[in-house]
CSV table of C-alpha atoms in Angstrom, one decimal:
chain,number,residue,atom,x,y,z
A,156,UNK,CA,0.0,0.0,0.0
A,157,UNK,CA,2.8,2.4,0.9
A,158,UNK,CA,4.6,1.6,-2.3
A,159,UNK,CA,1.7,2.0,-4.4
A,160,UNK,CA,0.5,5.0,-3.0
A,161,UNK,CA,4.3,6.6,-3.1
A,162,UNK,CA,4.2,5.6,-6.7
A,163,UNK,CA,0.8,7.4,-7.9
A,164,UNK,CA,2.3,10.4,-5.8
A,165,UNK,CA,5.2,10.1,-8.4
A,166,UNK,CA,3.6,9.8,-11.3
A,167,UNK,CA,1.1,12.5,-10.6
A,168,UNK,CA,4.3,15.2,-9.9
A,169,UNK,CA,5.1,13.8,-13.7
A,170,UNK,CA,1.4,15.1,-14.6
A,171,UNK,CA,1.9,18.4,-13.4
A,172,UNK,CA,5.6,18.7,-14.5
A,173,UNK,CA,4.6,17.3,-18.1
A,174,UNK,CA,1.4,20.0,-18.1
A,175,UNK,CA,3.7,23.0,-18.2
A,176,UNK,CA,5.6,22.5,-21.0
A,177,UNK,CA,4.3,24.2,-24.1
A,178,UNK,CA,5.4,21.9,-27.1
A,179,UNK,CA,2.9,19.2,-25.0
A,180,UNK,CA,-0.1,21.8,-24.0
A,181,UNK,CA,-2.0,20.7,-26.7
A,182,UNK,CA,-2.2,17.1,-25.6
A,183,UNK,CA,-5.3,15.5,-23.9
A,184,UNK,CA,-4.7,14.3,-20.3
A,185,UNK,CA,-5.3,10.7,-21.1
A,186,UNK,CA,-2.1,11.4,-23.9
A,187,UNK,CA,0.4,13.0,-20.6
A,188,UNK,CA,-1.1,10.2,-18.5
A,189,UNK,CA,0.7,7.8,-21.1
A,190,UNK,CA,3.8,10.0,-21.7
A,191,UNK,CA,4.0,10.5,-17.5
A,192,UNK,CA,4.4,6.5,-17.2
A,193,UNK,CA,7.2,6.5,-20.2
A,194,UNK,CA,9.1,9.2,-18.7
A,195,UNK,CA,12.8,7.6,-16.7
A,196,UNK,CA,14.6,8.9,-13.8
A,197,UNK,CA,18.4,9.8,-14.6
A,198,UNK,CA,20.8,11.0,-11.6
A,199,UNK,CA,23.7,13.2,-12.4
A,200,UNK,CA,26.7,14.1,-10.2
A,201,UNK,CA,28.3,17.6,-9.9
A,202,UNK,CA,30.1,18.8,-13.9
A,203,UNK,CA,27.8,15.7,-15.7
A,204,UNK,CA,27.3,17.2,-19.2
A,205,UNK,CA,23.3,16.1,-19.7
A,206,UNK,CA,23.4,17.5,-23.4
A,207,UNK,CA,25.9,19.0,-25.7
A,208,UNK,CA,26.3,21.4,-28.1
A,209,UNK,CA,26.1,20.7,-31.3
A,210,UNK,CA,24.8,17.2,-30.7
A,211,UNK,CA,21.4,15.9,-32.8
A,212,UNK,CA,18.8,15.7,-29.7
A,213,UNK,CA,16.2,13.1,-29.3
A,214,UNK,CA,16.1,13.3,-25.4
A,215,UNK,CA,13.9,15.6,-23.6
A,216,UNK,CA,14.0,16.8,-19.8
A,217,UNK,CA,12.6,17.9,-17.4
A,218,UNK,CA,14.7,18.6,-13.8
A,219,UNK,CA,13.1,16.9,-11.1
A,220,UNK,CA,15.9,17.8,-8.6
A,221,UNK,CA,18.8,19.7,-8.6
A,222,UNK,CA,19.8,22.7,-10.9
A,223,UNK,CA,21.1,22.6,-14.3
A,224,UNK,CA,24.0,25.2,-16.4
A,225,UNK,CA,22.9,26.5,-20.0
A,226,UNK,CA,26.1,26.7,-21.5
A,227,UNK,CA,26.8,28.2,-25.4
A,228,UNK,CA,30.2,27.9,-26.0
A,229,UNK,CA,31.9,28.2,-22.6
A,230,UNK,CA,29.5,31.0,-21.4
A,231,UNK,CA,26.6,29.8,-18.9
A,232,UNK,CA,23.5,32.2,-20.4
A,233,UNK,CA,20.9,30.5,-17.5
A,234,UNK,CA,20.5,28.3,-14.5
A,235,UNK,CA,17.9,26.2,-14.5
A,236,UNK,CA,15.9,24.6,-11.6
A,237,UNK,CA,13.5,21.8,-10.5
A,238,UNK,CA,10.2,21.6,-12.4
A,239,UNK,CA,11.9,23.6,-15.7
A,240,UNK,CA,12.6,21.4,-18.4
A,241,UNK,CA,15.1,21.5,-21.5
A,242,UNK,CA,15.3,19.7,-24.9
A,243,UNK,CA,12.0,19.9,-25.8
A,244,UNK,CA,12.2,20.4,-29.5
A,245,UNK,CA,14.1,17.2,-29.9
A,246,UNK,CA,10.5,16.0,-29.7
A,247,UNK,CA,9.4,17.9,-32.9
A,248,UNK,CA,12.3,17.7,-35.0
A,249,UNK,CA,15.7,16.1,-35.0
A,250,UNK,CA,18.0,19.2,-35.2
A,251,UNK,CA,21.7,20.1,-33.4
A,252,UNK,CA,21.5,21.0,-29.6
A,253,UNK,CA,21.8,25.1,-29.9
A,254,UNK,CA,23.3,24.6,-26.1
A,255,UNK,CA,25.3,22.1,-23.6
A,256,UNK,CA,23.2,21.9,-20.6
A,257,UNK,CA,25.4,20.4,-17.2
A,258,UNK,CA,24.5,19.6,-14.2
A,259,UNK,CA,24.9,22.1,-11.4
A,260,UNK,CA,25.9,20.4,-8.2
A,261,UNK,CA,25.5,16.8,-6.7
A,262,UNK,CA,21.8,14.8,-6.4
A,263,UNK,CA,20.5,16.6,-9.9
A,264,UNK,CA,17.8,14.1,-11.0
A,265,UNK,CA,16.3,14.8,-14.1
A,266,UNK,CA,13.7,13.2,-15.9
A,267,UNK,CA,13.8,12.6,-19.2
A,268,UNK,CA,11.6,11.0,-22.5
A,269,UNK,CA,13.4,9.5,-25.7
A,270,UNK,CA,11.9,10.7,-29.1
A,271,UNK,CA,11.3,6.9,-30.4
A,272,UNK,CA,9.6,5.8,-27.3
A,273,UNK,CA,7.2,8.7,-27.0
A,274,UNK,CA,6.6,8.0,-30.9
A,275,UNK,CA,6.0,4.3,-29.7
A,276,UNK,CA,3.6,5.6,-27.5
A,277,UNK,CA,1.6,7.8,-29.4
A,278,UNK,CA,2.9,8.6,-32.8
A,279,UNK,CA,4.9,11.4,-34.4
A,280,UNK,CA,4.4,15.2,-32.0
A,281,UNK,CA,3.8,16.9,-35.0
A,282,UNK,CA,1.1,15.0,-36.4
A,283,UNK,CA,-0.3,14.7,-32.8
A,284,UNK,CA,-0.6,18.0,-32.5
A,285,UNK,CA,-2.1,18.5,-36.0
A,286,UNK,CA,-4.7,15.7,-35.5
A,287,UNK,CA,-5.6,17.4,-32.2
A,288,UNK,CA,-5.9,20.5,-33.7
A,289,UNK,CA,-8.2,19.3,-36.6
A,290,UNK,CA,-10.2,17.1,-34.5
A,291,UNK,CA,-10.6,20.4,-32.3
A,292,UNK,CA,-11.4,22.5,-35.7
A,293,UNK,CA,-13.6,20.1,-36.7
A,294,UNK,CA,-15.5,20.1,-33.4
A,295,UNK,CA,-16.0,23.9,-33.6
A,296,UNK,CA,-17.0,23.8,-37.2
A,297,UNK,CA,-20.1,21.0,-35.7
A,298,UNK,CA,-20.6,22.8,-32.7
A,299,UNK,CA,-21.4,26.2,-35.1
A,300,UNK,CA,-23.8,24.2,-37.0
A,301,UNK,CA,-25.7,22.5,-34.6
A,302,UNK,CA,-26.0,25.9,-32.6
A,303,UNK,CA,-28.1,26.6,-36.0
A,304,UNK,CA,-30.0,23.6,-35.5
A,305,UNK,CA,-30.7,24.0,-32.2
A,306,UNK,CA,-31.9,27.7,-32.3
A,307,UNK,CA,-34.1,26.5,-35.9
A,308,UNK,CA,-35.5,23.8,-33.4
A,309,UNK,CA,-36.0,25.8,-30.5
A,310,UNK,CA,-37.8,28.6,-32.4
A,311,UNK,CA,-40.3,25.9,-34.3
A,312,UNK,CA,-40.8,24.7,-30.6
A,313,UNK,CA,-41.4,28.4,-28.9
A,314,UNK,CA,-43.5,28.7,-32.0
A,315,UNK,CA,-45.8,25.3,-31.6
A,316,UNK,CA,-45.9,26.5,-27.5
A,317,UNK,CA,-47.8,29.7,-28.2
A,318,UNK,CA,-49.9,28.2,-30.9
A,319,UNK,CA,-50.9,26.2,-27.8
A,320,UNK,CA,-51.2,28.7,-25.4
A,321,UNK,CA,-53.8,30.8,-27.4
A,322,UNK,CA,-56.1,27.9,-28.0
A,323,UNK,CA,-55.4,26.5,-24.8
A,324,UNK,CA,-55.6,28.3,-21.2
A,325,UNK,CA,-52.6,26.8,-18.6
A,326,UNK,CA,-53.9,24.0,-16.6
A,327,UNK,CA,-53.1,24.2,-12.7
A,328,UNK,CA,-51.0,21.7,-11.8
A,329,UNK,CA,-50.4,20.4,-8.0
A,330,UNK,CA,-47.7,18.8,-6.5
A,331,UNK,CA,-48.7,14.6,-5.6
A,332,UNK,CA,-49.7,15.0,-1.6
A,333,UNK,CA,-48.3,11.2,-1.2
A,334,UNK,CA,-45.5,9.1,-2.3
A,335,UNK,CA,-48.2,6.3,-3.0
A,336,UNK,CA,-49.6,8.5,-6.0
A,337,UNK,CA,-46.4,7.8,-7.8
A,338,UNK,CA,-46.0,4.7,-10.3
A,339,UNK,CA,-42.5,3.1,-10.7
A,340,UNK,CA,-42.0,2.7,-13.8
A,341,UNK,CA,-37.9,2.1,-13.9
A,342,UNK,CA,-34.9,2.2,-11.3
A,343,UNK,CA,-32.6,4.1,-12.5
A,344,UNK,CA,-29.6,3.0,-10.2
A,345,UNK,CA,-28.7,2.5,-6.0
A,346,UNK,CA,-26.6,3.3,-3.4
A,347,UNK,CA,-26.4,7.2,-2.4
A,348,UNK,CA,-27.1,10.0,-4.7
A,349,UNK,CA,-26.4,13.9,-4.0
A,350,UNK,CA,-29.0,15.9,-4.9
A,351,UNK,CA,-28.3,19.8,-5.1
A,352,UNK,CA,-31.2,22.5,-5.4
């Protein structure tokens, strides 16, 4: 119980980690659930180089302990520290490393996602992201027309109602004075229900 319950503690900080990088933003929370159980923990002592310069990335990171040197060409341009993350276009394309990125210190634990097994997982980012966004377009686009069809229905309905309420005068209708005056006609489920008025 302990283990299990340290472990969905772990995987939830992934969630949350995983949610606040951009490149990702656009995927659905099942998709980081997946991506938060592919994602490896790496320890790095004091100098380790995590990245270099110049090298073709297909690792990202995110630093789950520790800080973390951005260097370009000898020159440290920014410190990163837990809960930033690096490397993340070597999930979108397969270009050079534009900085060396070294850890800063002993216990720097970073977590970190290969490019091939997050494409094992759930295909090729960029067509992810374009799927979503069609899938999302294509939502709208229904959404616009059946707003049309609803309003059309709702007016032929406000229409039929007053037809109705010229020929017709409002009947007065009382609330049942005992539960015996109701008819069961289905259950409709069991156990406790929360009602809110």
């Amino acid at each position: 119980k302990a283990l299990s319950s340290a472990t969905t503690a772990k995987h939830m900080r992934h969630i949350k980690m995983l949610n606040e990088v951009p490149s990702l933003k656009e995927l659905t929370p099942n998709q980081i659930n997946i991506v938060a159980g592919a994602l490896r923990e790496v320890s790095y002592e004091d100098g380790d180089e995590i990245i270099k310069q110049g090298d073709i990335g297909d690792v990202f990171y995110i630093i789950s302990s520790g800080n973390v040197d951005v260097n370009v060409n000898g020159d440290v341009v920014a410190k990163l520290v837990a809960g930033q993350f690096f490397g993340e276009r070597a999930l979108l394309t397969a270009e050079k490393r534009n900085a060396s990125c070294i850890a800063d210190g002993d216990n720097v634990v970073c977590l970190s996602l290969e490019k091939r097994h997050f494409e094992s997982l759930l295909g090729d980012l960029k067509g992810v992201l374009e799927e979503i966004s069609k899938k999302r377009e294509d939502e709208n686009r229904d959404g616009d027309n059946n707003e049309d069809t609803k309003s059309e229905k709702t007016k032929e309905v406000l229409h039929t109602i007053k037809k109705k309420e010229k020929r017709e005068p409002v009947k007065n209708l009382s609330w049942a004075k005992d539960i015996s005056e109701f008819e069961v006609t289905k259950k409709v489920g069991s156990g406790t229900f929360l009602f809110l008025c």
